[in-house]
Amino acid sequence: MASLDRQSQIAYRLMYMISAVLITVSFFLSTVEDLINGMLRITFASDILITDYMEIAGVGAAFFNAGCVTLITLLLMRLCKLPMHGNGISTASLMAGFSFFGKNIVNMWFMLPGTILYARIRKEPLSKYLTFSLMSTSLGPLISSLLFANGFSGKSFLLALLTGTLIGFVAPPLCLHTNTLLHGLNLYNGGFAIGLLAMVLGSIFKCFGYTFEAQMYWYTGHNMELAIGLYLIAAGTVLYGLYHDSAHILRRYRMLLRRPGVPGHDFIELDGMGAVCMNIGVNLAFSVTLLLLVGGDLNGATIGALLTIAGFSAKGKHVGNIAPVMFGVLISVAVTGRALSPASQLALLFSTTLAPVAGTYGIAAGLAAGFLHSCVALYAGAGYSGLNLYNNGFAGGIVSIVLYAVLSGFLKPNTFCEPSVIPEEEPAIPGNLFIHEEQAGK
């Protein structure tokens, strides 16, 4: 295996520890028999939004599934020699988060053959496209539904495999294309791209008589215990950052807070893993607190959203650009007189996909983005009937396209991108800001 740069080594260790914690905790929350039964229920579920694994399989099984999916993701990334920078952490965290409600150790594999085929036809390494394959597991509910909705059989397996292969093949070029449409204002580009694909595939299957009905499995009742666990993770991540960069972490974090948060700005490359760990902890603690203050629930679905916020704290999100968007969602809920439903709670957290709007064009733009997102997210997924787990990424893409057309003509964007990491303080990342530490004397 190729050696990793120092930042990636630190990041991989952090993510391996998170997966180990998830798996270990699961054995304290459930018996082995309950874990096995819970994993079977997770495997055979349709996974159509919203299927909270804590509700259908128990808290222990949900944690075990999340830990296993995260570990498999990390091993795949390491096997492909992918660096664990902002894109790596956000991808791994996305997999971890959605493995609490929709992705599991069975449906996550069906897209990989298609991406392998695409890479071979292009005569390029799989490492170039692996993250697109992992993102395309957003259509895990389609795979699970095809596999088990009408009873498992050789025919259903073949149909799911062919569909997954098609998804994995189409996802890389589609994601690369849609990225140019969003102008850096939507962090969940994969959600937008896969949402388009979900609308096409969902419509085709419906024409052949398949039905996909949205469902609601929503766990409640243990906010206190889960909040304590999340706050401990936030505190532990900050301490991990202090351990690796105690001398410069505060200065670098202040620089990080000035950034617009567009997808092209990798916080690990710009500010180092220490500042990113502090950013993860602050964002996670802020989001948990806000959710609890407005009367939200902590469960598989919202923990999935919170882990996604944590992951994208390495590439795009900080408290300065997520807060305006989230408050915009709350304004929308208040003005329209809606209750804070499960869908609205997810919109509150996942609306942070539009963090670059606030970071680039200011607080007022962020409030408007959150307001619009709250409305669009409730209905954007009607065309694919809950088959796309990244529904908020799809909605965010729609909102970002509209907002860019207006905001770019009237407001001056924030383009701050000066690195806070300097060569004398920290060897940087090969192929990016500075040279690798092993090459420093060459």
CSV table of C-alpha atoms in Angstrom, one decimal:
chain,number,residue,atom,x,y,z
A,1,MET,CA,0.0,0.0,0.0
A,2,ALA,CA,1.2,3.5,-0.8
A,3,SER,CA,2.1,5.6,2.1
A,4,LEU,CA,-0.3,8.3,3.2
A,5,ASP,CA,0.4,11.9,4.0
A,6,ARG,CA,0.3,12.9,7.6
A,7,GLN,CA,-3.1,14.5,7.4
A,8,SER,CA,-4.7,11.4,5.9
A,9,GLN,CA,-3.1,9.2,8.5
A,10,ILE,CA,-4.7,11.3,11.2
A,11,ALA,CA,-8.0,11.3,9.4
A,12,TYR,CA,-8.0,7.6,8.8
A,13,ARG,CA,-7.3,6.9,12.5
A,14,LEU,CA,-10.2,9.1,13.5
A,15,MET,CA,-12.6,7.4,11.1
A,16,TYR,CA,-11.5,3.9,12.1
A,17,MET,CA,-12.0,4.9,15.8
A,18,ILE,CA,-15.6,6.1,15.0
A,19,SER,CA,-16.4,2.8,13.2
A,20,ALA,CA,-14.9,0.8,16.2
A,21,VAL,CA,-17.0,2.9,18.7
A,22,LEU,CA,-20.2,2.3,16.7
A,23,ILE,CA,-19.6,-1.5,16.6
A,24,THR,CA,-18.5,-1.7,20.2
A,25,VAL,CA,-21.4,0.3,21.5
A,26,SER,CA,-23.9,-1.9,19.7
A,27,PHE,CA,-22.9,-4.9,21.9
A,28,PHE,CA,-23.7,-2.8,25.0
A,29,LEU,CA,-27.1,-1.9,23.7
A,30,SER,CA,-28.3,-5.3,22.5
A,31,THR,CA,-27.7,-9.0,23.0
A,32,VAL,CA,-26.0,-10.9,20.2
A,33,GLU,CA,-29.3,-12.6,19.4
A,34,ASP,CA,-31.1,-9.2,19.1
A,35,LEU,CA,-28.2,-7.9,16.9
A,36,ILE,CA,-28.6,-10.9,14.5
A,37,ASN,CA,-32.4,-10.5,14.4
A,38,GLY,CA,-32.1,-6.7,14.0
A,39,MET,CA,-29.6,-7.1,11.1
A,40,LEU,CA,-32.0,-9.5,9.4
A,41,ARG,CA,-34.8,-6.9,9.7
A,42,ILE,CA,-32.5,-4.2,8.3
A,43,THR,CA,-31.4,-6.4,5.4
A,44,PHE,CA,-35.0,-7.3,4.3
A,45,ALA,CA,-36.4,-3.8,4.8
A,46,SER,CA,-37.5,-1.8,1.7
A,47,ASP,CA,-35.5,1.2,3.0
A,48,ILE,CA,-37.8,3.7,1.3
A,49,LEU,CA,-37.8,7.1,3.1
A,50,ILE,CA,-38.1,7.3,6.0
A,51,THR,CA,-37.0,3.9,7.4
A,52,ASP,CA,-35.3,4.5,10.7
A,53,TYR,CA,-33.3,1.4,11.6
A,54,MET,CA,-33.5,2.2,15.3
A,55,GLU,CA,-37.3,1.9,15.0
A,56,ILE,CA,-37.5,-1.3,12.9
A,57,ALA,CA,-34.5,-3.2,14.3
A,58,GLY,CA,-33.4,-1.6,17.6
A,59,VAL,CA,-30.7,0.8,18.6
A,60,GLY,CA,-28.0,-1.8,18.9
A,61,ALA,CA,-28.5,-3.2,15.4
A,62,ALA,CA,-28.6,0.3,13.9
A,63,PHE,CA,-25.3,1.1,15.5
A,64,PHE,CA,-23.8,-2.2,14.4
A,65,ASN,CA,-24.9,-1.7,10.8
A,66,ALA,CA,-23.5,1.8,10.8
A,67,GLY,CA,-20.2,0.7,12.2
A,68,CYS,CA,-19.9,-2.2,9.6
A,69,VAL,CA,-20.9,0.1,6.6
A,70,THR,CA,-18.4,2.7,7.8
A,71,LEU,CA,-15.6,0.1,8.2
A,72,ILE,CA,-16.3,-1.4,4.8
A,73,THR,CA,-16.2,2.1,3.2
A,74,LEU,CA,-12.9,2.9,4.8
A,75,LEU,CA,-11.3,-0.4,3.7
A,76,LEU,CA,-12.5,0.2,0.1
A,77,MET,CA,-11.1,3.7,0.2
A,78,ARG,CA,-7.8,2.5,1.6
A,79,LEU,CA,-7.6,-0.4,-0.9
A,80,CYS,CA,-7.9,2.2,-3.7
A,81,LYS,CA,-5.3,4.3,-2.0
A,82,LEU,CA,-7.6,7.3,-1.6
A,83,PRO,CA,-6.3,10.1,0.6
A,84,MET,CA,-8.5,10.9,3.6
A,85,HIS,CA,-8.9,14.6,3.0
A,86,GLY,CA,-12.1,16.7,2.9
A,87,ASN,CA,-13.7,14.6,0.2
A,88,GLY,CA,-12.7,11.3,1.9
A,89,ILE,CA,-14.1,12.3,5.3
A,90,SER,CA,-17.3,13.7,3.8
A,91,THR,CA,-17.9,10.5,1.8
A,92,ALA,CA,-17.1,8.2,4.7
A,93,SER,CA,-19.3,10.2,7.0
A,94,LEU,CA,-22.1,10.2,4.5
A,95,MET,CA,-22.0,6.4,4.4
A,96,ALA,CA,-21.9,6.2,8.2
A,97,GLY,CA,-24.9,8.6,8.5
A,98,PHE,CA,-27.2,7.0,6.0
A,99,SER,CA,-26.4,3.5,7.3
A,100,PHE,CA,-28.7,4.5,10.2
A,101,PHE,CA,-31.6,4.8,7.7
A,102,GLY,CA,-31.4,3.3,4.3
A,103,LYS,CA,-27.9,1.9,3.6
A,104,ASN,CA,-26.9,-1.5,4.8
A,105,ILE,CA,-24.2,-4.2,4.4
A,106,VAL,CA,-26.2,-5.8,1.5
A,107,ASN,CA,-27.6,-3.0,-0.7
A,108,MET,CA,-24.3,-1.0,-0.6
A,109,TRP,CA,-22.5,-3.5,-2.9
A,110,PHE,CA,-24.8,-3.5,-6.0
A,111,MET,CA,-23.5,-0.3,-7.6
A,112,LEU,CA,-19.8,-1.2,-7.3
A,113,PRO,CA,-19.7,-3.5,-10.4
A,114,GLY,CA,-21.0,-0.7,-12.6
A,115,THR,CA,-18.4,1.7,-11.5
A,116,ILE,CA,-15.6,-0.9,-11.9
A,117,LEU,CA,-16.9,-1.5,-15.5
A,118,TYR,CA,-17.0,2.3,-16.2
A,119,ALA,CA,-13.4,2.7,-14.9
A,120,ARG,CA,-12.1,-0.2,-17.0
A,121,ILE,CA,-13.8,1.0,-20.2
A,122,ARG,CA,-12.3,4.4,-19.5
A,123,LYS,CA,-8.9,2.7,-18.8
A,124,GLU,CA,-8.6,4.6,-15.6
A,125,PRO,CA,-8.1,3.5,-11.9
A,126,LEU,CA,-11.2,2.7,-9.8
A,127,SER,CA,-9.9,5.2,-7.2
A,128,LYS,CA,-10.9,8.1,-9.5
A,129,TYR,CA,-14.5,7.1,-9.4
A,130,LEU,CA,-15.0,5.2,-6.1
A,131,THR,CA,-16.5,8.1,-4.3
A,132,PHE,CA,-19.2,8.4,-7.0
A,133,SER,CA,-20.0,4.7,-6.6
A,134,LEU,CA,-20.4,5.2,-2.8
A,135,MET,CA,-22.6,8.2,-3.3
A,136,SER,CA,-24.8,6.3,-5.7
A,137,THR,CA,-25.7,3.9,-2.8
A,138,SER,CA,-28.3,6.7,-2.2
A,139,LEU,CA,-30.5,4.5,-4.4
A,140,GLY,CA,-30.2,1.6,-1.9
A,141,PRO,CA,-34.0,1.7,-1.3
A,142,LEU,CA,-34.5,0.9,-5.0
A,143,ILE,CA,-32.1,-2.1,-4.7
A,144,SER,CA,-33.7,-3.4,-1.5
A,145,SER,CA,-37.2,-3.0,-2.9
A,146,LEU,CA,-36.3,-4.9,-6.1
A,147,LEU,CA,-34.6,-7.6,-4.0
A,148,PHE,CA,-37.2,-8.3,-1.4
A,149,ALA,CA,-40.5,-6.5,-2.0
A,150,ASN,CA,-42.1,-9.4,-3.9
A,151,GLY,CA,-40.0,-12.1,-2.2
A,152,PHE,CA,-36.3,-12.9,-2.8
A,153,SER,CA,-35.6,-15.0,-5.9
A,154,GLY,CA,-33.0,-15.5,-8.6
A,155,LYS,CA,-35.0,-13.2,-10.8
A,156,SER,CA,-35.2,-10.4,-8.2
A,157,PHE,CA,-31.5,-10.7,-7.5
A,158,LEU,CA,-30.6,-10.5,-11.2
A,159,LEU,CA,-32.9,-7.5,-11.6
A,160,ALA,CA,-31.4,-5.7,-8.6
A,161,LEU,CA,-27.8,-6.5,-9.8
A,162,LEU,CA,-28.5,-5.2,-13.3
A,163,THR,CA,-30.1,-2.1,-11.9
A,164,GLY,CA,-27.3,-1.5,-9.5
A,165,THR,CA,-24.7,-2.0,-12.2
A,166,LEU,CA,-26.5,0.6,-14.4
A,167,ILE,CA,-26.6,3.0,-11.5
A,168,GLY,CA,-22.9,2.6,-10.7
A,169,PHE,CA,-22.0,3.0,-14.4
A,170,VAL,CA,-24.0,6.2,-14.9
A,171,ALA,CA,-23.2,7.9,-11.6
A,172,PRO,CA,-19.6,9.1,-12.3
A,173,PRO,CA,-20.3,11.0,-15.6
A,174,LEU,CA,-23.6,12.2,-14.3
A,175,CYS,CA,-22.1,13.6,-11.1
A,176,LEU,CA,-19.3,15.3,-13.0
A,177,HIS,CA,-21.8,16.9,-15.3
A,178,THR,CA,-24.2,18.2,-12.7
A,179,ASN,CA,-21.4,19.7,-10.7
A,180,THR,CA,-21.0,22.3,-13.4
A,181,LEU,CA,-24.7,23.3,-13.0
A,182,LEU,CA,-24.5,24.1,-9.3
A,183,HIS,CA,-21.7,26.7,-9.3
A,184,GLY,CA,-20.4,25.5,-5.9
A,185,LEU,CA,-23.5,26.5,-4.0
A,186,ASN,CA,-24.8,22.9,-3.2
A,187,LEU,CA,-22.4,20.6,-1.3
A,188,TYR,CA,-24.5,17.5,-2.0
A,189,ASN,CA,-23.9,17.4,-5.7
A,190,GLY,CA,-24.2,13.6,-5.6
A,191,GLY,CA,-27.7,14.0,-4.2
A,192,PHE,CA,-28.8,16.2,-7.0
A,193,ALA,CA,-27.3,13.9,-9.7
A,194,ILE,CA,-28.7,10.7,-8.2
A,195,GLY,CA,-32.0,12.4,-7.7
A,196,LEU,CA,-32.2,13.0,-11.4
A,197,LEU,CA,-31.3,9.3,-12.0
A,198,ALA,CA,-33.9,8.2,-9.4
A,199,MET,CA,-36.7,10.1,-11.3
A,200,VAL,CA,-35.8,8.4,-14.5
A,201,LEU,CA,-35.5,4.9,-13.1
A,202,GLY,CA,-38.4,5.3,-10.7
A,203,SER,CA,-40.6,6.3,-13.7
A,204,ILE,CA,-39.4,3.3,-15.8
A,205,PHE,CA,-40.2,0.8,-13.1
A,206,LYS,CA,-43.6,2.3,-12.4
A,207,CYS,CA,-44.4,2.0,-16.1
A,208,PHE,CA,-43.8,-1.7,-15.7
A,209,GLY,CA,-46.2,-2.0,-12.8
A,210,TYR,CA,-43.8,-1.7,-9.9
A,211,THR,CA,-45.0,0.4,-6.9
A,212,PHE,CA,-43.0,2.3,-4.4
A,213,GLU,CA,-44.8,3.8,-1.4
A,214,ALA,CA,-43.3,6.2,1.0
A,215,GLN,CA,-43.3,5.0,4.6
A,216,MET,CA,-42.6,6.4,8.1
A,217,TYR,CA,-40.6,4.6,10.7
A,218,TRP,CA,-39.4,7.2,13.2
A,219,TYR,CA,-37.8,6.4,16.5
A,220,THR,CA,-38.4,8.5,19.6
A,221,GLY,CA,-38.0,8.5,23.3
A,222,HIS,CA,-34.2,8.6,24.1
A,223,ASN,CA,-33.1,12.1,23.3
A,224,MET,CA,-31.1,12.5,26.5
A,225,GLU,CA,-29.0,9.3,26.2
A,226,LEU,CA,-28.3,9.9,22.5
A,227,ALA,CA,-27.5,13.6,23.1
A,228,ILE,CA,-24.9,12.7,25.7
A,229,GLY,CA,-23.3,10.3,23.3
A,230,LEU,CA,-23.2,12.9,20.5
A,231,TYR,CA,-21.8,15.6,22.8
A,232,LEU,CA,-19.1,13.2,23.9
A,233,ILE,CA,-18.2,12.5,20.3
A,234,ALA,CA,-18.1,16.3,19.6
A,235,ALA,CA,-15.8,16.9,22.6
A,236,GLY,CA,-13.6,13.9,21.8
A,237,THR,CA,-13.1,15.1,18.2
A,238,VAL,CA,-12.1,18.6,19.4
A,239,LEU,CA,-9.6,17.0,21.9
A,240,TYR,CA,-8.3,14.8,19.1
A,241,GLY,CA,-7.6,18.0,17.1
A,242,LEU,CA,-5.9,19.7,20.0
A,243,TYR,CA,-3.7,16.7,20.5
A,244,HIS,CA,-2.4,16.9,16.9
A,245,ASP,CA,-2.2,20.7,16.5
A,246,SER,CA,-2.3,22.5,19.9
A,247,ALA,CA,0.0,25.3,18.8
A,248,HIS,CA,-1.9,26.6,15.8
A,249,ILE,CA,-5.5,25.2,16.0
A,250,LEU,CA,-7.2,28.4,17.2
A,251,ARG,CA,-5.6,30.6,14.5
A,252,ARG,CA,-6.4,28.1,11.8
A,253,TYR,CA,-10.0,27.6,13.0
A,254,ARG,CA,-10.5,31.4,12.9
A,255,MET,CA,-9.2,31.4,9.3
A,256,LEU,CA,-11.6,28.4,8.5
A,257,LEU,CA,-14.6,30.4,9.7
A,258,ARG,CA,-13.8,33.1,7.0
A,259,ARG,CA,-14.2,30.7,4.1
A,260,PRO,CA,-17.3,30.5,1.9
A,261,GLY,CA,-17.4,26.8,2.1
A,262,VAL,CA,-17.6,26.0,-1.6
A,263,PRO,CA,-16.9,22.3,-2.5
A,264,GLY,CA,-13.5,23.2,-4.1
A,265,HIS,CA,-12.2,24.4,-0.8
A,266,ASP,CA,-10.8,21.4,1.2
A,267,PHE,CA,-10.5,22.5,4.8
A,268,ILE,CA,-8.0,19.8,5.6
A,269,GLU,CA,-5.7,21.0,2.9
A,270,LEU,CA,-6.2,24.7,3.7
A,271,ASP,CA,-6.3,24.6,7.5
A,272,GLY,CA,-5.0,21.2,8.7
A,273,MET,CA,-6.7,18.3,10.5
A,274,GLY,CA,-6.5,20.0,13.9
A,275,ALA,CA,-8.7,22.9,12.8
A,276,VAL,CA,-11.1,20.5,11.0
A,277,CYS,CA,-11.5,18.4,14.1
A,278,MET,CA,-12.4,21.5,16.1
A,279,ASN,CA,-14.8,22.5,13.3
A,280,ILE,CA,-16.4,19.0,13.4
A,281,GLY,CA,-16.9,19.2,17.1
A,282,VAL,CA,-18.4,22.7,17.1
A,283,ASN,CA,-20.8,22.0,14.2
A,284,LEU,CA,-22.0,18.8,15.7
A,285,ALA,CA,-22.6,20.3,19.2
A,286,PHE,CA,-24.4,23.4,17.6
A,287,SER,CA,-26.6,21.2,15.4
A,288,VAL,CA,-27.6,18.8,18.2
A,289,THR,CA,-28.4,21.7,20.5
A,290,LEU,CA,-30.5,23.6,17.9
A,291,LEU,CA,-32.4,20.4,17.1
A,292,LEU,CA,-33.2,19.8,20.8
A,293,LEU,CA,-34.1,23.4,21.4
A,294,VAL,CA,-36.8,23.3,18.7
A,295,GLY,CA,-38.3,20.1,20.0
A,296,GLY,CA,-36.7,17.7,17.5
A,297,ASP,CA,-36.0,14.0,18.0
A,298,LEU,CA,-32.7,12.2,18.1
A,299,ASN,CA,-33.0,8.9,16.2
A,300,GLY,CA,-31.4,7.0,13.3
A,301,ALA,CA,-32.5,9.5,10.7
A,302,THR,CA,-31.5,12.7,12.5
A,303,ILE,CA,-28.2,11.1,13.8
A,304,GLY,CA,-27.5,10.3,10.1
A,305,ALA,CA,-28.1,13.9,9.2
A,306,LEU,CA,-25.9,15.0,12.1
A,307,LEU,CA,-23.0,12.7,11.0
A,308,THR,CA,-23.4,14.2,7.5
A,309,ILE,CA,-22.9,17.7,8.9
A,310,ALA,CA,-19.9,16.4,10.8
A,311,GLY,CA,-18.4,14.9,7.7
A,312,PHE,CA,-18.9,18.0,5.5
A,313,SER,CA,-17.2,20.0,8.2
A,314,ALA,CA,-14.0,18.9,6.5
A,315,LYS,CA,-15.2,20.3,3.2
A,316,GLY,CA,-17.7,23.2,3.2
A,317,LYS,CA,-19.5,23.6,6.5
A,318,HIS,CA,-18.7,25.8,9.5
A,319,VAL,CA,-21.0,27.3,12.1
A,320,GLY,CA,-20.9,30.7,10.3
A,321,ASN,CA,-22.4,29.4,7.1
A,322,ILE,CA,-24.7,26.6,8.4
A,323,ALA,CA,-26.5,28.7,11.1
A,324,PRO,CA,-28.2,31.2,8.7
A,325,VAL,CA,-29.5,28.4,6.5
A,326,MET,CA,-30.9,26.4,9.4
A,327,PHE,CA,-32.5,29.5,10.9
A,328,GLY,CA,-34.1,30.1,7.4
A,329,VAL,CA,-35.7,26.7,7.6
A,330,LEU,CA,-37.1,27.5,11.1
A,331,ILE,CA,-38.5,30.8,9.8
A,332,SER,CA,-40.2,28.9,7.0
A,333,VAL,CA,-41.7,26.4,9.4
A,334,ALA,CA,-43.0,29.3,11.6
A,335,VAL,CA,-44.4,31.4,8.8
A,336,THR,CA,-46.2,28.5,7.1
A,337,GLY,CA,-47.6,27.3,10.3
A,338,ARG,CA,-46.3,23.8,9.8
A,339,ALA,CA,-45.5,21.5,12.7
A,340,LEU,CA,-41.9,20.4,13.0
A,341,SER,CA,-42.6,17.1,11.3
A,342,PRO,CA,-40.0,14.4,10.7
A,343,ALA,CA,-39.5,15.7,7.2
A,344,SER,CA,-39.0,19.2,8.5
A,345,GLN,CA,-36.5,18.0,11.1
A,346,LEU,CA,-34.4,16.4,8.3
A,347,ALA,CA,-34.8,19.5,6.2
A,348,LEU,CA,-33.5,21.6,9.1
A,349,LEU,CA,-30.3,19.5,9.3
A,350,PHE,CA,-29.8,18.6,5.6
A,351,SER,CA,-30.5,22.2,4.5
A,352,THR,CA,-26.8,22.8,5.4
A,353,THR,CA,-26.0,21.5,2.0
A,354,LEU,CA,-26.6,25.1,1.0
A,355,ALA,CA,-24.0,26.5,3.5
A,356,PRO,CA,-22.0,27.9,0.6
A,357,VAL,CA,-24.8,30.2,-0.2
A,358,ALA,CA,-24.5,31.9,3.2
A,359,GLY,CA,-20.7,31.7,3.1
A,360,THR,CA,-20.5,33.2,-0.4
A,361,TYR,CA,-23.3,35.8,-0.5
A,362,GLY,CA,-24.0,36.5,3.2
A,363,ILE,CA,-26.4,35.9,6.0
A,364,ALA,CA,-29.5,37.2,4.2
A,365,ALA,CA,-28.8,34.9,1.3
A,366,GLY,CA,-28.4,32.0,3.7
A,367,LEU,CA,-31.7,32.8,5.3
A,368,ALA,CA,-33.5,32.8,2.0
A,369,ALA,CA,-31.8,29.6,0.9
A,370,GLY,CA,-33.0,27.8,4.1
A,371,PHE,CA,-36.5,29.2,3.7
A,372,LEU,CA,-36.7,28.0,0.1
A,373,HIS,CA,-35.1,24.6,0.9
A,374,SER,CA,-37.6,23.9,3.6
A,375,CYS,CA,-40.5,24.2,1.1
A,376,VAL,CA,-38.8,22.5,-1.8
A,377,ALA,CA,-37.5,19.5,0.1
A,378,LEU,CA,-41.0,18.5,1.2
A,379,TYR,CA,-42.2,17.9,-2.4
A,380,ALA,CA,-39.1,17.6,-4.6
A,381,GLY,CA,-39.0,13.8,-4.1
A,382,ALA,CA,-42.5,13.1,-5.3
A,383,GLY,CA,-41.3,11.9,-8.6
A,384,TYR,CA,-39.2,9.1,-7.2
A,385,SER,CA,-41.4,8.1,-4.2
A,386,GLY,CA,-38.7,8.1,-1.5
A,387,LEU,CA,-36.2,6.0,-3.5
A,388,ASN,CA,-33.4,8.6,-3.2
A,389,LEU,CA,-32.0,8.8,0.3
A,390,TYR,CA,-30.4,12.1,-0.7
A,391,ASN,CA,-33.7,13.9,-1.2
A,392,ASN,CA,-32.4,17.0,0.5
A,393,GLY,CA,-29.4,17.1,-1.8
A,394,PHE,CA,-31.7,17.0,-4.8
A,395,ALA,CA,-33.8,19.8,-3.4
A,396,GLY,CA,-30.7,21.8,-2.5
A,397,GLY,CA,-29.5,21.5,-6.1
A,398,ILE,CA,-32.8,22.9,-7.4
A,399,VAL,CA,-32.6,25.8,-4.9
A,400,SER,CA,-28.9,26.5,-5.6
A,401,ILE,CA,-29.5,26.7,-9.4
A,402,VAL,CA,-32.2,29.3,-8.9
A,403,LEU,CA,-30.4,31.3,-6.3
A,404,TYR,CA,-27.1,31.5,-8.3
A,405,ALA,CA,-28.9,33.0,-11.3
A,406,VAL,CA,-30.2,35.8,-9.0
A,407,LEU,CA,-27.5,36.4,-6.5
A,408,SER,CA,-24.5,36.3,-8.8
A,409,GLY,CA,-25.9,39.3,-10.7
A,410,PHE,CA,-26.2,41.5,-7.7
A,411,LEU,CA,-23.8,40.5,-4.9
A,412,LYS,CA,-20.1,40.3,-4.7
A,413,PRO,CA,-19.1,36.8,-3.7
A,414,ASN,CA,-16.7,35.9,-0.8
A,415,THR,CA,-13.8,34.1,-2.4
A,416,PHE,CA,-11.4,33.9,0.5
A,417,CYS,CA,-9.2,30.9,0.0
A,418,GLU,CA,-5.8,31.8,1.7
A,419,PRO,CA,-4.3,28.7,3.4
A,420,SER,CA,-3.7,29.0,7.1
A,421,VAL,CA,-1.2,26.1,6.9
A,422,ILE,CA,2.3,27.2,6.1
A,423,PRO,CA,5.2,25.0,5.2
A,424,GLU,CA,7.3,25.9,8.3
A,425,GLU,CA,4.4,24.7,10.5
A,426,GLU,CA,3.1,21.6,8.7
A,427,PRO,CA,4.1,19.5,5.8
A,428,ALA,CA,1.3,19.7,3.4
A,429,ILE,CA,-0.5,17.3,1.2
A,430,PRO,CA,1.0,16.0,-2.0
A,431,GLY,CA,-0.4,17.4,-5.2
A,432,ASN,CA,-2.1,20.2,-3.4
A,433,LEU,CA,-0.8,23.1,-1.3
A,434,PHE,CA,2.7,21.9,-0.4
A,435,ILE,CA,5.0,19.0,-0.9
A,436,HIS,CA,4.8,15.7,1.0
A,437,GLU,CA,6.9,15.5,4.2
A,438,GLU,CA,8.9,12.6,2.7
A,439,GLN,CA,9.8,14.8,-0.3
A,440,ALA,CA,10.6,17.9,1.7
A,441,GLY,CA,14.3,17.6,1.2
A,442,LYS,CA,14.2,16.7,-2.4
